[in-house]
Amino acid sequence: MTVEDRIQYEIAILEKMTEEEACRFYHVDSKEDARAGIIEYWRYIA
């Protein structure tokens, strides 16, 4: 699985979550913050 595949996979899971679930799971204030965190993690940290 490539980095881009992993990003798309995690974002697909995120999209199925409610705003509240996403905030609690990713420890952020919004789904948009979670999306940015996923992309940042997989592109720059992993």
Backbone as a printed PyTorch tensor [residue, N CA C, xyz], in Angstrom:
tensor([[[  0.8560,  -1.1740,   0.0000],
         [  0.0000,   0.0000,   0.0000],
         [  0.9040,   1.2400,   0.0000]],

        [[  0.6840,   2.1290,  -0.9500],
         [  1.4920,   3.3490,  -1.0200],
         [  1.0080,   4.3700,   0.0040]],

        [[  1.7880,   5.4000,   0.1880],
         [  1.4060,   6.4700,   1.1080],
         [  0.0880,   7.0990,   0.6600]],

        [[ -0.0510,   7.3590,  -0.6330],
         [ -1.2910,   7.9650,  -1.1340],
         [ -2.4850,   7.0420,  -0.9160]],

        [[ -2.2890,   5.7350,  -1.0870],
         [ -3.3600,   4.7730,  -0.8230],
         [ -3.7730,   4.8160,   0.6440]],

        [[ -2.7920,   4.8900,   1.5140],
         [ -3.0700,   4.9220,   2.9530],
         [ -3.8310,   6.1860,   3.3420]],

        [[ -3.4310,   7.3160,   2.7490],
         [ -4.1360,   8.5760,   3.0060],
         [ -5.5910,   8.4500,   2.5690]],

        [[ -5.8180,   7.9500,   1.3710],
         [ -7.1870,   7.8060,   0.8650],
         [ -8.0070,   6.8430,   1.7220]],

        [[ -7.3790,   5.7720,   2.1830],
         [ -8.0450,   4.7970,   3.0380],
         [ -8.4920,   5.4470,   4.3470]],

        [[ -7.5880,   6.1650,   4.9850],
         [ -7.9300,   6.8060,   6.2640],
         [ -8.9650,   7.9100,   6.0900]],

        [[ -8.8850,   8.6540,   5.0030],
         [ -9.8680,   9.7070,   4.7620],
         [-11.2450,   9.1040,   4.4980]],

        [[-11.2960,   7.9740,   3.8160],
         [-12.5810,   7.2920,   3.5970],
         [-13.2100,   6.8780,   4.9240]],

        [[-12.3890,   6.3820,   5.8350],
         [-12.8910,   6.0270,   7.1700],
         [-13.3630,   7.2800,   7.8960]],

        [[-12.5900,   8.3500,   7.8150],
         [-12.9460,   9.6190,   8.4560],
         [-14.3000,  10.1220,   7.9560]],

        [[-14.5340,  10.0230,   6.6600],
         [-15.7810,  10.5210,   6.0780],
         [-17.0060,   9.7870,   6.6110]],

        [[-16.8390,   8.5540,   7.0410],
         [-17.9620,   7.7810,   7.5770],
         [-18.2620,   8.1320,   9.0300]],

        [[-17.3270,   8.8310,   9.6740],
         [-17.5090,   9.2230,  11.0820],
         [-18.3410,  10.4930,  11.1720]],

        [[-19.0100,  10.6420,  12.3070],
         [-19.6550,  11.9170,  12.5840],
         [-18.5760,  12.8990,  13.0140]],

        [[-18.9260,  14.1610,  13.0660],
         [-17.9870,  15.1890,  13.5180],
         [-17.4940,  14.8680,  14.9310]],

        [[-18.4200,  14.4780,  15.8020],
         [-18.0750,  14.1700,  17.1910],
         [-17.1370,  12.9640,  17.2810]],

        [[-17.4310,  11.9050,  16.5290],
         [-16.5720,  10.7210,  16.5390],
         [-15.1620,  11.0560,  16.0580]],

        [[-15.0820,  11.8190,  14.9780],
         [-13.7810,  12.1860,  14.4160],
         [-12.9800,  13.0240,  15.3970]],

        [[-13.6360,  13.9690,  16.0340],
         [-12.9450,  14.8220,  17.0040],
         [-12.4170,  14.0050,  18.1740]],

        [[-13.2100,  13.0860,  18.6420],
         [-12.8010,  12.2590,  19.7800],
         [-11.6860,  11.2840,  19.3610]],

        [[-11.8110,  10.6600,  18.2080],
         [-10.8340,   9.6610,  17.7630],
         [ -9.4780,  10.2820,  17.4420]],

        [[ -9.4960,  11.4240,  16.7430],
         [ -8.2450,  12.0540,  16.3190],
         [ -7.7670,  13.1580,  17.2680]],

        [[ -8.5400,  13.4380,  18.3130],
         [ -8.1830,  14.4660,  19.3010],
         [ -7.9840,  15.8310,  18.6330]],

        [[ -8.9870,  16.2380,  17.8490],
         [ -8.9600,  17.5160,  17.1350],
         [-10.2840,  18.2340,  17.3470]],

        [[-10.3870,  19.4380,  16.7650],
         [-11.6010,  20.2400,  16.9320],
         [-12.6070,  20.0860,  15.7940]],

        [[-12.1850,  19.5170,  14.6620],
         [-13.1080,  19.3490,  13.5360],
         [-12.6210,  18.2330,  12.6140]],

        [[-13.5280,  17.7790,  11.7500],
         [-13.1340,  16.7590,  10.7730],
         [-12.0840,  17.3100,   9.8170]],

        [[-12.1570,  18.5850,   9.5150],
         [-11.1710,  19.1930,   8.6180],
         [ -9.7800,  19.1700,   9.2660]],

        [[ -9.7190,  19.3960,  10.5620],
         [ -8.4380,  19.2800,  11.2740],
         [ -7.9300,  17.8370,  11.2320]],

        [[ -8.8480,  16.8890,  11.3600],
         [ -8.4630,  15.4780,  11.2940],
         [ -7.9120,  15.1450,   9.9090]],

        [[ -8.5720,  15.6270,   8.8660],
         [ -8.1180,  15.3910,   7.4910],
         [ -6.7040,  15.9490,   7.3030]],

        [[ -6.4820,  17.1620,   7.7730],
         [ -5.1640,  17.7850,   7.6500],
         [ -4.1190,  16.9810,   8.4200]],

        [[ -4.4870,  16.4850,   9.5880],
         [ -3.5660,  15.6910,  10.3870],
         [ -3.1960,  14.3730,   9.7210]],

        [[ -4.1700,  13.7340,   9.1000],
         [ -3.9170,  12.4760,   8.3820],
         [ -2.9250,  12.7200,   7.2520]],

        [[ -3.1910,  13.7380,   6.4660],
         [ -2.3200,  14.0490,   5.3240],
         [ -0.9210,  14.4120,   5.8080]],

        [[ -0.8390,  15.2400,   6.8150],
         [  0.4610,  15.6430,   7.3510],
         [  1.2400,  14.4440,   7.8700]],

        [[  0.5670,  13.6030,   8.6150],
         [  1.2440,  12.4290,   9.1740],
         [  1.8200,  11.5480,   8.0670]],

        [[  1.0010,  11.1740,   7.1130],
         [  1.4510,  10.2290,   6.0870],
         [  2.4110,  10.8520,   5.0850]],

        [[  2.3260,  12.1230,   4.8350],
         [  3.2380,  12.7380,   3.8640],
         [  4.5670,  13.1470,   4.4650]],

        [[  4.5630,  13.5650,   5.7310],
         [  5.7800,  14.1630,   6.2940],
         [  6.3830,  13.3770,   7.4480]],

        [[  5.6200,  12.5730,   8.1390],
         [  6.1320,  11.8900,   9.3190],
         [  6.4080,  10.4240,   9.0380]],

        [[  5.4820,   9.7580,   8.3870],
         [  5.6180,   8.3030,   8.1530],
         [  6.6940,   7.9990,   7.1350]]])
